[in-house]
PDB file of C-alpha atoms in Angstrom:
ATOM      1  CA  UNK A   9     102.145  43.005  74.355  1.00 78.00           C
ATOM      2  CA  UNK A  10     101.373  39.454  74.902  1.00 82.00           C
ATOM      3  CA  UNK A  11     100.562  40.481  78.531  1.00 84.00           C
ATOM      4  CA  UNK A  12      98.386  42.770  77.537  1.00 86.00           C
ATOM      5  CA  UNK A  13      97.062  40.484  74.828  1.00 85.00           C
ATOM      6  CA  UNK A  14      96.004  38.028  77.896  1.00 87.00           C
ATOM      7  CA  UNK A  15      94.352  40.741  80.048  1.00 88.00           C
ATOM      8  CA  UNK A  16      92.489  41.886  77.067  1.00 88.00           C
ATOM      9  CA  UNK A  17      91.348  38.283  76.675  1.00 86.00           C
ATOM     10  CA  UNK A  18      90.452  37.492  80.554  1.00 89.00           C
ATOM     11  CA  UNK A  19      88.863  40.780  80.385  1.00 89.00           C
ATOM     12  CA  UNK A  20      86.417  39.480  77.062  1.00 89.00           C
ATOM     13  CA  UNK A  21      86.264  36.329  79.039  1.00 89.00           C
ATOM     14  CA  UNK A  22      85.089  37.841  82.110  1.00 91.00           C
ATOM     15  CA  UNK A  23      82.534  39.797  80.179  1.00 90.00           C
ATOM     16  CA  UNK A  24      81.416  37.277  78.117  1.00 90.00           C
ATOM     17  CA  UNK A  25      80.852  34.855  81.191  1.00 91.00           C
ATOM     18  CA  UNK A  26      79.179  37.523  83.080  1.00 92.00           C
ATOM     19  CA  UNK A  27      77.077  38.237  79.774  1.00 92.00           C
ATOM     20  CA  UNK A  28      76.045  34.490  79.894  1.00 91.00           C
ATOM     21  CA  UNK A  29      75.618  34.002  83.048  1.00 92.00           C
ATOM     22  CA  UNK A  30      72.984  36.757  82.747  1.00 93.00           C
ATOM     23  CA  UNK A  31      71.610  35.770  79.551  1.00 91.00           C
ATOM     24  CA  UNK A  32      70.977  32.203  81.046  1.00 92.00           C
ATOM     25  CA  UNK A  33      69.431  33.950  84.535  1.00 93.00           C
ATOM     26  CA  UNK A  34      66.702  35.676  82.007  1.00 93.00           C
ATOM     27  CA  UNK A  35      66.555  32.390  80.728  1.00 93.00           C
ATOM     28  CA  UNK A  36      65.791  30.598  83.781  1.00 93.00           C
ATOM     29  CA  UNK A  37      63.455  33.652  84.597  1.00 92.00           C
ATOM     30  CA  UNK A  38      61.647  32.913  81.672  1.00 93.00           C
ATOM     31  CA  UNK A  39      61.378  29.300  81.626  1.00 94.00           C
ATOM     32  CA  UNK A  40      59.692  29.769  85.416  1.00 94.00           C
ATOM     33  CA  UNK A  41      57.079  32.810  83.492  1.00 93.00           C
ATOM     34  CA  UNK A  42      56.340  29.730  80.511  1.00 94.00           C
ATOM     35  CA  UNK A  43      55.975  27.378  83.273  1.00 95.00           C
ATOM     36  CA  UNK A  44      53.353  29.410  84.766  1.00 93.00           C
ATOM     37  CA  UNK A  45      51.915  30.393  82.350  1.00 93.00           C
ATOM     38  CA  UNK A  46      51.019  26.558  81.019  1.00 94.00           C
ATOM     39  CA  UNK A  47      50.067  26.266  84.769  1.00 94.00           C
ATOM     40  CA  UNK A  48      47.621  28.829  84.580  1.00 93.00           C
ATOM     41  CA  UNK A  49      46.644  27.277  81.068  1.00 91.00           C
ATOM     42  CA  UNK A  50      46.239  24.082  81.884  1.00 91.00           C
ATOM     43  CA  UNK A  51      43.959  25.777  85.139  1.00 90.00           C
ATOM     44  CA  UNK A  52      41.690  27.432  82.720  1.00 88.00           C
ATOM     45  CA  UNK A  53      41.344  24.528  80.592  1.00 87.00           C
ATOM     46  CA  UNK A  54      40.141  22.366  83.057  1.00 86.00           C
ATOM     47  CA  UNK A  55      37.277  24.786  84.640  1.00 84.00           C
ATOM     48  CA  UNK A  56      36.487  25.300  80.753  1.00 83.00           C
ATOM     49  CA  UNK A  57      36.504  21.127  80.439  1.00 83.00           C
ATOM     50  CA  UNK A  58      34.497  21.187  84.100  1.00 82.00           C
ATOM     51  CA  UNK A  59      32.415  24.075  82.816  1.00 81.00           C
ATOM     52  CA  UNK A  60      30.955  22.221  79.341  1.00 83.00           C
ATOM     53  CA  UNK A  61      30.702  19.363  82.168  1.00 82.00           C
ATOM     54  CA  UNK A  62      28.021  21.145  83.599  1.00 85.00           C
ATOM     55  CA  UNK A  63      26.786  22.789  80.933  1.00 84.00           C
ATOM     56  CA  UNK A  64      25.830  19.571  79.187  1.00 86.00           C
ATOM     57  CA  UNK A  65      25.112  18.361  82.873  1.00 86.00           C
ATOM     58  CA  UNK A  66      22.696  21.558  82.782  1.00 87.00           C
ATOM     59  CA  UNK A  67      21.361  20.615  78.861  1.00 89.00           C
ATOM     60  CA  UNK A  68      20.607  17.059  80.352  1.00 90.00           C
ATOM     61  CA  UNK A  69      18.624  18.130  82.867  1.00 89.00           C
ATOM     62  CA  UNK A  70      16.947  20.782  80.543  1.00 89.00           C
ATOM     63  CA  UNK A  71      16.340  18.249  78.137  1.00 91.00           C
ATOM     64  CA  UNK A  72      15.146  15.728  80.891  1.00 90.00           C
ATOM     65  CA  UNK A  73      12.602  18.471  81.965  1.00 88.00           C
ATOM     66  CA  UNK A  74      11.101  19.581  78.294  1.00 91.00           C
ATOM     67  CA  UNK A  75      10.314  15.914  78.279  1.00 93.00           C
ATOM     68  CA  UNK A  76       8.603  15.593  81.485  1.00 91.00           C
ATOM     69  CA  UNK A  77       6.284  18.530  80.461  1.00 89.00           C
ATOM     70  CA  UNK A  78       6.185  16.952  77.018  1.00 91.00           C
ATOM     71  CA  UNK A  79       4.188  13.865  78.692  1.00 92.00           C
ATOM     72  CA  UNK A  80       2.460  15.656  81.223  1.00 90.00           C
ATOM     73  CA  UNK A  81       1.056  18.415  77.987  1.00 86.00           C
ATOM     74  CA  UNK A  82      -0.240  14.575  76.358  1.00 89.00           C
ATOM     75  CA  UNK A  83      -0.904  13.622  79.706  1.00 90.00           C
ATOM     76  CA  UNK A  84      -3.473  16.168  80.088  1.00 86.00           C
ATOM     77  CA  UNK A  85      -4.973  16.910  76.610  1.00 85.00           C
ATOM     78  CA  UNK A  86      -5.837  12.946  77.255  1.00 84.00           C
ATOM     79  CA  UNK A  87      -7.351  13.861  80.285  1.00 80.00           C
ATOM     80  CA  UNK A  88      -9.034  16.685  79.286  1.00 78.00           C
ATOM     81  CA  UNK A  89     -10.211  15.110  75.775  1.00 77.00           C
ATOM     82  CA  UNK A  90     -11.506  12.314  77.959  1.00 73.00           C
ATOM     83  CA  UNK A  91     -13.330  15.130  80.485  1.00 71.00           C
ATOM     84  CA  UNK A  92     -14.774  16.207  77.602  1.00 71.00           C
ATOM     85  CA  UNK A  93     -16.552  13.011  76.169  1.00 70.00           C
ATOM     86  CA  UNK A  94     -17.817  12.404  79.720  1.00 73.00           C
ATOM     87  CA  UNK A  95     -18.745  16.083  79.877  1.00 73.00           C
ATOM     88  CA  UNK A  96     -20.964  15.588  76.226  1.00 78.00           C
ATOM     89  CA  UNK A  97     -22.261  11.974  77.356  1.00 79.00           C
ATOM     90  CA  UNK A  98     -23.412  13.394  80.495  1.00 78.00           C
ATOM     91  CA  UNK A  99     -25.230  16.563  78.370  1.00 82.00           C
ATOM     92  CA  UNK A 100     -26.682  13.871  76.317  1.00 86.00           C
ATOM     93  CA  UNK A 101     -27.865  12.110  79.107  1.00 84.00           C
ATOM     94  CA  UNK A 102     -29.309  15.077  81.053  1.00 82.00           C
ATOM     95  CA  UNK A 103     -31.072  15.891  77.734  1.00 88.00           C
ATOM     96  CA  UNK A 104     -32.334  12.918  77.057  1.00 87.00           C
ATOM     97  CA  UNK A 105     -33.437  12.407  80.838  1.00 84.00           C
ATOM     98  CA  UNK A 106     -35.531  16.252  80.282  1.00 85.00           C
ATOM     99  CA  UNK A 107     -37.164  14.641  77.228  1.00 86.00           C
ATOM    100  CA  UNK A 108     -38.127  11.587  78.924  1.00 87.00           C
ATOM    101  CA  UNK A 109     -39.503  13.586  82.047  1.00 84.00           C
ATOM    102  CA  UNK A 110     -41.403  16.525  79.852  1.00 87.00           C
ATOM    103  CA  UNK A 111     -42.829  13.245  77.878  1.00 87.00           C
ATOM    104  CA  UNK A 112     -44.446  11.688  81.392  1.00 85.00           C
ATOM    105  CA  UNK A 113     -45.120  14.868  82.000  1.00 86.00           C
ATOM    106  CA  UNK A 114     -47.116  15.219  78.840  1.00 88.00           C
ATOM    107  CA  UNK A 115     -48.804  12.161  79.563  1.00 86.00           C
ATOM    108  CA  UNK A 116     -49.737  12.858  82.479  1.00 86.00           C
ATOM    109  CA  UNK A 117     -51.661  15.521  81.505  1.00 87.00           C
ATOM    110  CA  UNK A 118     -53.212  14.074  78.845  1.00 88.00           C
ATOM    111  CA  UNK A 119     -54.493  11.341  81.445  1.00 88.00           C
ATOM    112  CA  UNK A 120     -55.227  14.157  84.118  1.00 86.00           C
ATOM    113  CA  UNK A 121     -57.681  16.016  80.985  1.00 87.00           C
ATOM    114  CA  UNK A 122     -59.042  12.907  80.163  1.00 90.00           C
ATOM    115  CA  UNK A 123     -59.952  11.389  83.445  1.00 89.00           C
ATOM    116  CA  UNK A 124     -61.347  15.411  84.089  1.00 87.00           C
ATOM    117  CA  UNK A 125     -63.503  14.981  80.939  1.00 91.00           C
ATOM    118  CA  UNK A 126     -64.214  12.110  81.836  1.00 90.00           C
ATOM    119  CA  UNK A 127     -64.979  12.971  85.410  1.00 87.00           C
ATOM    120  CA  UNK A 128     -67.115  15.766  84.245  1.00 90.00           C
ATOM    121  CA  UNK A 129     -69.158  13.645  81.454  1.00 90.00           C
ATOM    122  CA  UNK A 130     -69.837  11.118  84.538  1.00 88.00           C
ATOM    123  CA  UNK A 131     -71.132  14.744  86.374  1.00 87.00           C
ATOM    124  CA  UNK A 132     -73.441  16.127  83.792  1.00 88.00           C
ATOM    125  CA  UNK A 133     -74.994  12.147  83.228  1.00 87.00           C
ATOM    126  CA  UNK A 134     -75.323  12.019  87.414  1.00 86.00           C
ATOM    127  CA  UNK A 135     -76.972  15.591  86.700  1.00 86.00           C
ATOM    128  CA  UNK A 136     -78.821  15.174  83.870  1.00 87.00           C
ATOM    129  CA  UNK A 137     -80.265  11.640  85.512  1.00 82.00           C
ATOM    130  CA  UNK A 138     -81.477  13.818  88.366  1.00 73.00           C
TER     131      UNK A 138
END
């Protein structure tokens, strides 16, 4: 019995052994899968870190720009504010250069009818003292 005790036993040892030694294989099976797994975490994390990199990289430059156009909007509303007084002195001037011209004009007519009346009064005496 004691025999048979012991082979019972070895036999329970065996198993159990083999049982452990397979439990600790899964184990080391799945120790390597977590280990990849972080791997492949820790990969992902950093193109995620890389990506908001670039994407504030990208918002820089985005921001950078809107600026840029920002100045160059004031930029030319100055310009174009500043065309435009030029633009109104320069119809001021042109008018005021059309009233002055129409004026000689007017007087030169009036001195063109007067020396004519004048002209013709000298006639008619030159006529009349015939």
């Amino acid at each position: 019995a004691e025999a048979e005790l012991a082979e019972q036993l070895a036999e329970v040892q065996t198993s159990w052994q083999e049982e452990r030694a397979e439990r600790i294989a899964v184990m080391a099976g799945l120790e390597e899968e977590k280990e990849a797994m972080q791997r492949e975490l820790n990969e992902w994390k950093q193109k995620e870190e890389s990506g908001d990199v670039e994407i504030a990289r990208k918002e820089a430059a985005l921001a950078d720009l809107e600026q840029q156009l920002a100045e160059t909007c004031l930029q030319l509303a100055a310009i174009q504010s500043s065309h435009s007084v030029d633009l109104d002195l320069l119809t001021e001037r042109l008018k005021t250069a059309q009233l002055e011209v129409e004026s000689v004009r007017t007087c030169e007519i009036r001195e063109v009818a007067t020396r004519a009346r004048e002209f013709e009064e000298l006639l008619a005496e030159m006529e009349s003292a015939r």
